[in-house]
Amino acid sequence: MAVKEIALESLNVQEFIEDKAKEISSIVGDGVAINALSGGVDSCAVTMLGHKAIGSRLKTYFIDNGIMREGEPQSIVELFKKMGVKVGIVDAQDKFFNALKGVTDPEEKREAVTQTFYKDVFGKLVGDSGAKYLLQGTILTDVDETIAGIKRQHNVFEQLGIDPQKAFGYKIIEPLVQLRKDGVRKVAAGLGLPESSYKRIPFPGPALAARVIGEVTREKISVVRIATTIVEEELCHTGAFQYMGILHQDRVTGMRDGKRDFGLQIEVRCWDSIDARKATPTNVPHDVLCKLADRIVAEVPGVVSVTYNITQKPPSTIEAI
Ligand code: XMP
């Protein structure tokens, strides 16, 4: 069944929050639901919505998959503690890195993250908690792009004819699925989340694995994680929709301490966009880009080349895999 979009102009935030809270509460009844908080605006909004609807009968977890940004588990747990929501951290790093071992194809990497998340990690958590429902922050752009065959977004199932109940043993509730990113930000603000959260740039479900070309290893993730921190620090003043560092697979010849260094390449992308359906590269001042490159080669071990993407979406996509 096609999802009916609620465009930003027709979104009444308070009404939406009340309606969705009622809907969640009537579906879950007096049972228990579970959700994973990744720290992105979609999952933050869904967590607050779920807690508004069913309080502590929503069990919220942060899955530490080893492919998140620097300091993420702790800062998210702290933020939600301040909002009165308890978040459990689940260490699943080994499971994710094992599933990603030897996988180089982009869609297979996405699938490895999806299966590990929904089947191995969540399947067990749901079983242990007695929950029958998973609450998640799928938005309309995720559904569109998956159906169009552009990218298999890790959180889209029913629209692909996959029954989560049969595949994973639980039902999925998606209260944000009629919204795009701009609408979710408004709802997140309406739910009382801080600006640092509702204005946060988007981050993909497959996390930093979407920003490593080729096989994902702990070593490559630690390289792209440092690059990500620098890119976010240096580009946060641009007002861009999203920005990121991508670790390439090919090496290039560089020089360090007067010697040849066959080193790593980081590609920087910075996007202007309204809702991620189309995007154009941000006109970042040259001196900002140069400072960014200087920091990346100085602070990220092994990097000798930094490039800036100047392609539009389409035909590019925002993430690299
Ligand atoms: P692309 O790369 O398809 O990204 O142009 C469009 C927007 O979606 C984000 N993205 C994802 N979000 N699960 C998500 O929840 C995913 O699997 C996923 N892949 C990409 C991306 O960061 C961008 O904002």
mmCIF file of C-alpha atoms and ligand atoms in Angstrom:
data_model
loop_
_atom_site.group_PDB
_atom_site.id
_atom_site.type_symbol
_atom_site.label_atom_id
_atom_site.label_comp_id
_atom_site.label_asym_id
_atom_site.label_seq_id
_atom_site.Cartn_x
_atom_site.Cartn_y
_atom_site.Cartn_z
ATOM 1 C CA MET A 1 0.000 0.000 0.000
ATOM 2 C CA ALA A 2 1.362 3.425 -0.985
ATOM 3 C CA VAL A 3 2.279 5.686 1.932
ATOM 4 C CA LYS A 4 0.409 9.001 2.007
ATOM 5 C CA GLU A 5 2.897 11.844 2.364
ATOM 6 C CA ILE A 6 2.329 14.648 4.891
ATOM 7 C CA ALA A 7 4.079 17.611 3.282
ATOM 8 C CA LEU A 8 5.688 20.224 5.493
ATOM 9 C CA GLU A 9 3.030 22.857 4.611
ATOM 10 C CA SER A 10 0.213 20.636 5.848
ATOM 11 C CA LEU A 11 1.958 19.297 8.944
ATOM 12 C CA ASN A 12 0.340 20.330 12.223
ATOM 13 C CA VAL A 13 3.054 19.272 14.645
ATOM 14 C CA GLN A 14 1.027 19.037 17.861
ATOM 15 C CA GLU A 15 -1.833 17.226 16.144
ATOM 16 C CA PHE A 16 0.627 14.811 14.505
ATOM 17 C CA ILE A 17 2.278 14.059 17.867
ATOM 18 C CA GLU A 18 -1.057 13.466 19.610
ATOM 19 C CA ASP A 19 -2.396 11.271 16.780
ATOM 20 C CA LYS A 20 0.737 9.155 16.531
ATOM 21 C CA ALA A 21 1.023 8.741 20.305
ATOM 22 C CA LYS A 22 -2.595 7.496 20.374
ATOM 23 C CA GLU A 23 -1.913 5.158 17.450
ATOM 24 C CA ILE A 24 1.175 3.647 19.108
ATOM 25 C CA SER A 25 -0.637 3.248 22.388
ATOM 26 C CA SER A 26 -3.615 1.497 20.763
ATOM 27 C CA ILE A 27 -1.403 -0.893 18.737
ATOM 28 C CA VAL A 28 0.838 -1.874 21.648
ATOM 29 C CA GLY A 29 -2.061 -2.069 24.136
ATOM 30 C CA ASP A 30 -0.743 -2.995 27.573
ATOM 31 C CA GLY A 31 2.231 -4.845 26.066
ATOM 32 C CA VAL A 32 5.869 -3.897 25.641
ATOM 33 C CA ALA A 33 7.607 -2.360 22.637
ATOM 34 C CA ILE A 34 11.265 -1.902 21.933
ATOM 35 C CA ASN A 35 13.277 0.561 19.880
ATOM 36 C CA ALA A 36 16.832 1.276 18.886
ATOM 37 C CA LEU A 37 18.172 4.752 19.304
ATOM 38 C CA SER A 38 21.001 5.650 16.921
ATOM 39 C CA GLY A 39 21.200 9.328 17.827
ATOM 40 C CA GLY A 40 19.895 10.523 14.463
ATOM 41 C CA VAL A 41 16.910 12.867 14.409
ATOM 42 C CA ASP A 42 14.524 10.125 13.182
ATOM 43 C CA SER A 43 15.295 7.663 15.952
ATOM 44 C CA CYS A 44 15.424 10.437 18.584
ATOM 45 C CA ALA A 45 11.954 11.623 17.519
ATOM 46 C CA VAL A 46 10.540 8.110 17.521
ATOM 47 C CA THR A 47 11.980 7.437 20.977
ATOM 48 C CA MET A 48 10.330 10.538 22.441
ATOM 49 C CA LEU A 49 7.059 9.784 20.653
ATOM 50 C CA GLY A 50 7.075 6.211 21.924
ATOM 51 C CA HIS A 51 7.798 7.292 25.499
ATOM 52 C CA LYS A 52 5.019 9.857 25.306
ATOM 53 C CA ALA A 53 2.685 7.080 24.154
ATOM 54 C CA ILE A 54 3.578 4.159 26.409
ATOM 55 C CA GLY A 55 6.148 5.468 28.913
ATOM 56 C CA SER A 56 8.515 2.906 30.380
ATOM 57 C CA ARG A 57 6.818 0.078 28.468
ATOM 58 C CA LEU A 58 8.985 1.224 25.575
ATOM 59 C CA LYS A 59 12.441 -0.286 26.103
ATOM 60 C CA THR A 60 15.062 1.803 24.324
ATOM 61 C CA TYR A 61 18.512 0.520 23.409
ATOM 62 C CA PHE A 62 21.568 1.964 21.770
ATOM 63 C CA ILE A 63 23.200 -0.787 19.738
ATOM 64 C CA ASP A 64 26.929 -0.223 19.862
ATOM 65 C CA ASN A 65 27.753 -1.721 16.477
ATOM 66 C CA GLY A 66 31.303 -0.356 16.387
ATOM 67 C CA ILE A 67 30.552 1.727 13.285
ATOM 68 C CA MET A 68 29.116 4.851 14.919
ATOM 69 C CA ARG A 69 30.709 8.258 15.286
ATOM 70 C CA GLU A 70 33.186 9.140 18.041
ATOM 71 C CA GLY A 71 31.749 9.147 21.589
ATOM 72 C CA GLU A 72 28.233 8.474 20.266
ATOM 73 C CA PRO A 73 26.888 5.829 22.696
ATOM 74 C CA GLN A 74 27.787 7.832 25.807
ATOM 75 C CA SER A 75 26.588 11.212 24.525
ATOM 76 C CA ILE A 76 23.216 9.813 23.411
ATOM 77 C CA VAL A 77 22.645 7.996 26.697
ATOM 78 C CA GLU A 78 23.445 11.235 28.558
ATOM 79 C CA LEU A 79 21.120 13.341 26.379
ATOM 80 C CA PHE A 80 18.170 11.007 26.946
ATOM 81 C CA LYS A 81 18.900 10.706 30.650
ATOM 82 C CA LYS A 82 18.338 14.464 30.812
ATOM 83 C CA MET A 83 15.032 13.947 28.966
ATOM 84 C CA GLY A 84 14.004 11.307 31.528
ATOM 85 C CA VAL A 85 14.432 8.329 29.187
ATOM 86 C CA LYS A 86 16.554 5.346 30.171
ATOM 87 C CA VAL A 87 18.661 3.914 27.341
ATOM 88 C CA GLY A 88 20.482 0.581 27.585
ATOM 89 C CA ILE A 89 23.731 0.095 25.629
ATOM 90 C CA VAL A 90 24.197 -3.248 23.888
ATOM 91 C CA ASP A 91 27.740 -4.117 22.854
ATOM 92 C CA ALA A 92 27.386 -5.846 19.483
ATOM 93 C CA GLN A 93 30.655 -4.752 17.871
ATOM 94 C CA ASP A 94 32.024 -8.256 17.219
ATOM 95 C CA LYS A 95 28.781 -9.382 15.583
ATOM 96 C CA PHE A 96 28.792 -6.491 13.112
ATOM 97 C CA PHE A 97 32.480 -6.725 12.207
ATOM 98 C CA ASN A 98 32.163 -10.492 11.713
ATOM 99 C CA ALA A 99 29.164 -10.003 9.420
ATOM 100 C CA LEU A 100 31.040 -7.371 7.401
ATOM 101 C CA LYS A 101 34.185 -9.456 7.030
ATOM 102 C CA GLY A 102 35.153 -9.969 3.381
ATOM 103 C CA VAL A 103 32.048 -8.145 2.065
ATOM 104 C CA THR A 104 32.850 -5.557 -0.615
ATOM 105 C CA ASP A 105 29.638 -5.131 -2.631
ATOM 106 C CA PRO A 106 27.705 -2.025 -1.401
ATOM 107 C CA GLU A 107 24.293 -3.703 -1.282
ATOM 108 C CA GLU A 108 25.743 -6.799 0.407
ATOM 109 C CA LYS A 109 27.319 -4.552 3.030
ATOM 110 C CA ARG A 110 23.944 -2.905 3.652
ATOM 111 C CA GLU A 111 22.336 -6.338 3.883
ATOM 112 C CA ALA A 112 24.987 -7.560 6.345
ATOM 113 C CA VAL A 113 24.275 -4.591 8.630
ATOM 114 C CA THR A 114 20.508 -5.071 8.255
ATOM 115 C CA GLN A 115 20.511 -8.780 9.031
ATOM 116 C CA THR A 116 22.885 -8.428 11.974
ATOM 117 C CA PHE A 117 20.822 -5.606 13.398
ATOM 118 C CA TYR A 118 17.339 -6.998 12.934
ATOM 119 C CA LYS A 119 17.916 -10.720 13.254
ATOM 120 C CA ASP A 120 20.932 -11.357 15.479
ATOM 121 C CA VAL A 121 20.869 -8.387 17.828
ATOM 122 C CA PHE A 122 17.266 -7.264 17.890
ATOM 123 C CA GLY A 123 15.793 -10.730 17.557
ATOM 124 C CA LYS A 124 17.514 -11.646 20.833
ATOM 125 C CA LEU A 125 16.635 -8.388 22.591
ATOM 126 C CA VAL A 126 12.988 -8.694 21.605
ATOM 127 C CA GLY A 127 12.914 -12.304 22.808
ATOM 128 C CA ASP A 128 14.500 -11.365 26.146
ATOM 129 C CA SER A 129 12.242 -8.335 26.712
ATOM 130 C CA GLY A 130 8.971 -10.005 25.723
ATOM 131 C CA ALA A 131 8.258 -7.163 23.273
ATOM 132 C CA LYS A 132 6.053 -7.850 20.275
ATOM 133 C CA TYR A 133 6.679 -4.554 18.533
ATOM 134 C CA LEU A 134 9.682 -2.673 17.270
ATOM 135 C CA LEU A 135 9.188 1.061 16.954
ATOM 136 C CA GLN A 136 11.380 2.603 14.295
ATOM 137 C CA GLY A 137 11.996 5.915 12.549
ATOM 138 C CA THR A 138 11.655 5.002 8.883
ATOM 139 C CA ILE A 139 10.870 8.101 6.806
ATOM 140 C CA LEU A 140 9.361 8.435 3.355
ATOM 141 C CA THR A 141 12.661 9.069 1.549
ATOM 142 C CA ASP A 142 13.970 5.712 2.881
ATOM 143 C CA VAL A 143 10.921 3.972 1.419
ATOM 144 C CA ASP A 144 11.057 5.810 -1.934
ATOM 145 C CA GLU A 145 14.714 5.058 -2.559
ATOM 146 C CA THR A 146 14.405 1.434 -1.557
ATOM 147 C CA ILE A 147 11.368 0.850 -3.779
ATOM 148 C CA ALA A 148 13.070 2.650 -6.658
ATOM 149 C CA GLY A 149 15.982 0.220 -6.242
ATOM 150 C CA ILE A 150 18.485 3.038 -5.639
ATOM 151 C CA LYS A 151 19.590 1.878 -2.213
ATOM 152 C CA ARG A 152 18.326 -0.809 0.083
ATOM 153 C CA GLN A 153 17.770 1.375 3.147
ATOM 154 C CA HIS A 154 18.392 -0.831 6.130
ATOM 155 C CA ASN A 155 15.051 -0.107 7.766
ATOM 156 C CA VAL A 156 12.557 -0.822 4.968
ATOM 157 C CA PHE A 157 10.743 -4.181 4.913
ATOM 158 C CA GLU A 158 6.993 -4.232 4.446
ATOM 159 C CA GLN A 159 7.135 -2.000 1.380
ATOM 160 C CA LEU A 160 9.429 -4.625 -0.165
ATOM 161 C CA GLY A 161 7.007 -7.422 0.652
ATOM 162 C CA ILE A 162 9.088 -8.650 3.611
ATOM 163 C CA ASP A 163 6.968 -9.558 6.636
ATOM 164 C CA PRO A 164 9.061 -8.644 9.709
ATOM 165 C CA GLN A 165 6.943 -10.933 11.849
ATOM 166 C CA LYS A 166 7.964 -13.925 9.726
ATOM 167 C CA ALA A 167 11.530 -12.771 9.035
ATOM 168 C CA PHE A 168 12.473 -11.587 12.528
ATOM 169 C CA GLY A 169 9.639 -12.559 14.878
ATOM 170 C CA TYR A 170 8.176 -9.118 15.643
ATOM 171 C CA LYS A 171 5.994 -6.394 14.112
ATOM 172 C CA ILE A 172 7.317 -2.986 13.163
ATOM 173 C CA ILE A 173 5.582 0.335 13.896
ATOM 174 C CA GLU A 174 6.724 3.314 11.785
ATOM 175 C CA PRO A 175 5.079 6.523 13.043
ATOM 176 C CA LEU A 176 7.230 8.859 10.904
ATOM 177 C CA VAL A 177 6.803 7.103 7.581
ATOM 178 C CA GLN A 178 4.588 9.841 6.091
ATOM 179 C CA LEU A 179 7.205 12.515 6.728
ATOM 180 C CA ARG A 180 10.394 13.689 5.067
ATOM 181 C CA LYS A 181 13.423 14.959 6.975
ATOM 182 C CA ASP A 182 12.156 18.546 7.205
ATOM 183 C CA GLY A 183 8.906 17.343 8.799
ATOM 184 C CA VAL A 184 10.728 15.053 11.236
ATOM 185 C CA ARG A 185 12.855 17.968 12.442
ATOM 186 C CA LYS A 186 9.699 19.945 13.280
ATOM 187 C CA VAL A 187 8.177 16.985 15.103
ATOM 188 C CA ALA A 188 11.440 16.426 17.016
ATOM 189 C CA ALA A 189 11.425 20.074 18.114
ATOM 190 C CA GLY A 190 7.742 19.737 19.103
ATOM 191 C CA LEU A 191 8.656 16.738 21.260
ATOM 192 C CA GLY A 192 11.066 18.883 23.265
ATOM 193 C CA LEU A 193 14.336 17.566 21.852
ATOM 194 C CA PRO A 194 17.187 20.107 21.953
ATOM 195 C CA GLU A 195 18.309 21.986 18.827
ATOM 196 C CA SER A 196 21.562 19.978 18.767
ATOM 197 C CA SER A 197 19.370 16.962 18.171
ATOM 198 C CA TYR A 198 16.608 18.182 15.820
ATOM 199 C CA LYS A 199 19.013 20.199 13.701
ATOM 200 C CA ARG A 200 21.590 17.427 13.587
ATOM 201 C CA ILE A 201 22.707 16.435 10.114
ATOM 202 C CA PRO A 202 21.360 13.094 8.849
ATOM 203 C CA PHE A 203 23.403 9.963 9.409
ATOM 204 C CA PRO A 204 22.778 6.697 7.534
ATOM 205 C CA GLY A 205 21.523 3.458 9.075
ATOM 206 C CA PRO A 206 24.611 1.511 7.971
ATOM 207 C CA ALA A 207 26.581 4.239 9.792
ATOM 208 C CA LEU A 208 30.268 4.631 8.955
ATOM 209 C CA ALA A 209 30.096 1.390 6.940
ATOM 210 C CA ALA A 210 28.340 3.532 4.291
ATOM 211 C CA ARG A 211 31.479 5.659 4.145
ATOM 212 C CA VAL A 212 34.106 2.979 3.576
ATOM 213 C CA ILE A 213 34.560 1.820 -0.028
ATOM 214 C CA GLY A 214 35.401 -1.887 -0.109
ATOM 215 C CA GLU A 215 35.664 -4.196 2.891
ATOM 216 C CA VAL A 216 34.771 -2.660 6.258
ATOM 217 C CA THR A 217 37.316 -3.415 8.991
ATOM 218 C CA ARG A 218 37.891 -2.004 12.468
ATOM 219 C CA GLU A 219 41.016 -0.250 11.180
ATOM 220 C CA LYS A 220 39.208 1.438 8.277
ATOM 221 C CA ILE A 221 36.343 2.480 10.543
ATOM 222 C CA SER A 222 38.767 4.095 12.948
ATOM 223 C CA VAL A 223 40.279 6.071 10.028
ATOM 224 C CA VAL A 224 36.916 7.253 8.704
ATOM 225 C CA ARG A 225 35.719 8.008 12.261
ATOM 226 C CA ILE A 226 38.556 10.501 12.843
ATOM 227 C CA ALA A 227 37.959 12.042 9.399
ATOM 228 C CA THR A 228 34.227 12.344 10.202
ATOM 229 C CA THR A 229 34.910 14.229 13.437
ATOM 230 C CA ILE A 230 37.161 16.693 11.599
ATOM 231 C CA VAL A 231 34.730 17.164 8.697
ATOM 232 C CA GLU A 232 31.843 17.773 11.129
ATOM 233 C CA GLU A 233 33.889 20.269 13.168
ATOM 234 C CA GLU A 234 35.090 22.205 10.139
ATOM 235 C CA LEU A 235 31.868 22.241 8.095
ATOM 236 C CA CYS A 236 29.244 22.711 10.814
ATOM 237 C CA HIS A 237 29.220 26.469 10.161
ATOM 238 C CA THR A 238 28.323 26.085 6.479
ATOM 239 C CA GLY A 239 24.641 25.512 7.222
ATOM 240 C CA ALA A 240 24.765 22.614 4.744
ATOM 241 C CA PHE A 241 22.219 19.777 4.821
ATOM 242 C CA GLN A 242 24.846 17.059 5.354
ATOM 243 C CA TYR A 243 28.615 16.573 5.199
ATOM 244 C CA MET A 244 30.892 13.569 5.476
ATOM 245 C CA GLY A 245 34.270 12.003 4.872
ATOM 246 C CA ILE A 246 34.583 8.842 2.783
ATOM 247 C CA LEU A 247 37.529 6.459 2.866
ATOM 248 C CA HIS A 248 38.488 5.209 -0.590
ATOM 249 C CA GLN A 249 39.874 1.800 -1.347
ATOM 250 C CA ASP A 250 42.522 2.848 -3.872
ATOM 251 C CA ARG A 251 45.770 4.175 -2.584
ATOM 252 C CA VAL A 252 47.660 7.064 -4.147
ATOM 253 C CA THR A 253 51.281 8.124 -4.057
ATOM 254 C CA GLY A 254 52.023 10.913 -1.649
ATOM 255 C CA MET A 255 55.088 12.027 0.260
ATOM 256 C CA ARG A 256 55.803 12.340 3.929
ATOM 257 C CA ASP A 257 59.075 13.329 5.628
ATOM 258 C CA GLY A 258 60.734 13.494 2.193
ATOM 259 C CA LYS A 259 59.833 9.883 1.408
ATOM 260 C CA ARG A 260 57.285 8.269 -0.897
ATOM 261 C CA ASP A 261 54.103 7.291 0.978
ATOM 262 C CA PHE A 262 51.567 5.162 -0.869
ATOM 263 C CA GLY A 263 48.712 6.376 1.269
ATOM 264 C CA LEU A 264 44.979 6.657 1.841
ATOM 265 C CA GLN A 265 42.482 9.003 0.191
ATOM 266 C CA ILE A 266 39.564 10.733 1.905
ATOM 267 C CA GLU A 267 36.784 12.214 -0.189
ATOM 268 C CA VAL A 268 34.812 15.030 1.445
ATOM 269 C CA ARG A 269 31.177 15.594 0.475
ATOM 270 C CA CYS A 270 29.067 18.536 1.615
ATOM 271 C CA TRP A 271 25.482 18.843 0.386
ATOM 272 C CA ASP A 272 22.793 21.467 0.065
ATOM 273 C CA SER A 273 19.396 19.793 0.041
ATOM 274 C CA ILE A 274 15.873 20.182 1.371
ATOM 275 C CA ASP A 275 14.838 16.578 1.800
ATOM 276 C CA ALA A 276 17.702 14.406 0.456
ATOM 277 C CA ARG A 277 15.850 13.572 -2.771
ATOM 278 C CA LYS A 278 18.035 15.948 -4.750
ATOM 279 C CA ALA A 279 21.235 17.584 -3.583
ATOM 280 C CA THR A 280 23.892 19.953 -4.850
ATOM 281 C CA PRO A 281 27.440 20.329 -3.585
ATOM 282 C CA THR A 282 27.775 23.247 -1.167
ATOM 283 C CA ASN A 283 29.876 26.171 -2.350
ATOM 284 C CA VAL A 284 32.339 25.825 0.539
ATOM 285 C CA PRO A 285 34.930 28.636 0.627
ATOM 286 C CA HIS A 286 38.312 27.496 -0.653
ATOM 287 C CA ASP A 287 40.138 28.444 2.559
ATOM 288 C CA VAL A 288 37.706 26.332 4.600
ATOM 289 C CA LEU A 289 38.384 23.347 2.323
ATOM 290 C CA CYS A 290 42.157 23.890 2.542
ATOM 291 C CA LYS A 291 42.056 23.999 6.350
ATOM 292 C CA LEU A 292 39.964 20.851 6.338
ATOM 293 C CA ALA A 293 42.471 19.053 4.100
ATOM 294 C CA ASP A 294 45.395 20.219 6.269
ATOM 295 C CA ARG A 295 43.730 18.841 9.384
ATOM 296 C CA ILE A 296 42.793 15.535 7.768
ATOM 297 C CA VAL A 297 46.310 14.779 6.497
ATOM 298 C CA ALA A 298 47.801 15.877 9.824
ATOM 299 C CA GLU A 299 45.363 14.072 12.131
ATOM 300 C CA VAL A 300 44.190 10.968 10.267
ATOM 301 C CA PRO A 301 46.957 8.357 10.139
ATOM 302 C CA GLY A 302 48.006 7.294 6.632
ATOM 303 C CA VAL A 303 46.012 9.858 4.625
ATOM 304 C CA VAL A 304 47.913 11.647 1.838
ATOM 305 C CA SER A 305 45.038 12.878 -0.348
ATOM 306 C CA VAL A 306 41.802 14.778 0.316
ATOM 307 C CA THR A 307 39.315 15.502 -2.481
ATOM 308 C CA TYR A 308 36.025 17.437 -2.579
ATOM 309 C CA ASN A 309 33.050 16.021 -4.473
ATOM 310 C CA ILE A 310 31.458 18.462 -6.946
ATOM 311 C CA THR A 311 28.790 16.169 -8.403
ATOM 312 C CA GLN A 312 25.046 16.685 -7.942
ATOM 313 C CA LYS A 313 22.504 14.095 -6.762
ATOM 314 C CA PRO A 314 21.381 12.660 -9.174
ATOM 315 C CA PRO A 315 23.403 11.007 -10.612
ATOM 316 C CA SER A 316 25.471 10.906 -7.403
ATOM 317 C CA THR A 317 23.816 9.799 -4.182
ATOM 318 C CA ILE A 318 24.526 11.477 -0.855
ATOM 319 C CA GLU A 319 26.362 8.549 0.724
ATOM 320 C CA ALA A 320 29.066 6.610 -1.109
ATOM 321 C CA ILE A 321 27.552 3.145 -0.836
HETATM 322 P P1 XMP B 1 21.468 8.637 -0.414
HETATM 323 O O1 XMP B 1 22.884 8.197 -0.177
HETATM 324 O O2 XMP B 1 20.572 7.509 -0.775
HETATM 325 O O3 XMP B 1 20.962 9.175 0.984
HETATM 326 O O4 XMP B 1 21.364 9.777 -1.400
HETATM 327 C C1 XMP B 1 19.761 9.898 1.190
HETATM 328 C C2 XMP B 1 19.688 10.233 2.670
HETATM 329 O O5 XMP B 1 19.418 9.038 3.423
HETATM 330 C C3 XMP B 1 20.495 8.759 4.314
HETATM 331 N N1 XMP B 1 20.691 7.300 4.248
HETATM 332 C C4 XMP B 1 20.072 6.443 5.072
HETATM 333 N N2 XMP B 1 19.236 6.651 6.106
HETATM 334 N N3 XMP B 1 19.097 4.314 6.435
HETATM 335 C C5 XMP B 1 18.764 5.573 6.795
HETATM 336 O O6 XMP B 1 18.011 5.741 7.761
HETATM 337 C C6 XMP B 1 19.928 4.008 5.413
HETATM 338 O O7 XMP B 1 20.209 2.861 5.104
HETATM 339 C C7 XMP B 1 20.451 5.153 4.695
HETATM 340 N N4 XMP B 1 21.284 5.267 3.620
HETATM 341 C C8 XMP B 1 21.403 6.591 3.364
HETATM 342 C C9 XMP B 1 21.682 9.554 3.816
HETATM 343 O O8 XMP B 1 22.608 9.847 4.859
HETATM 344 C C10 XMP B 1 21.001 10.772 3.235
HETATM 345 O O9 XMP B 1 20.691 11.729 4.221
#
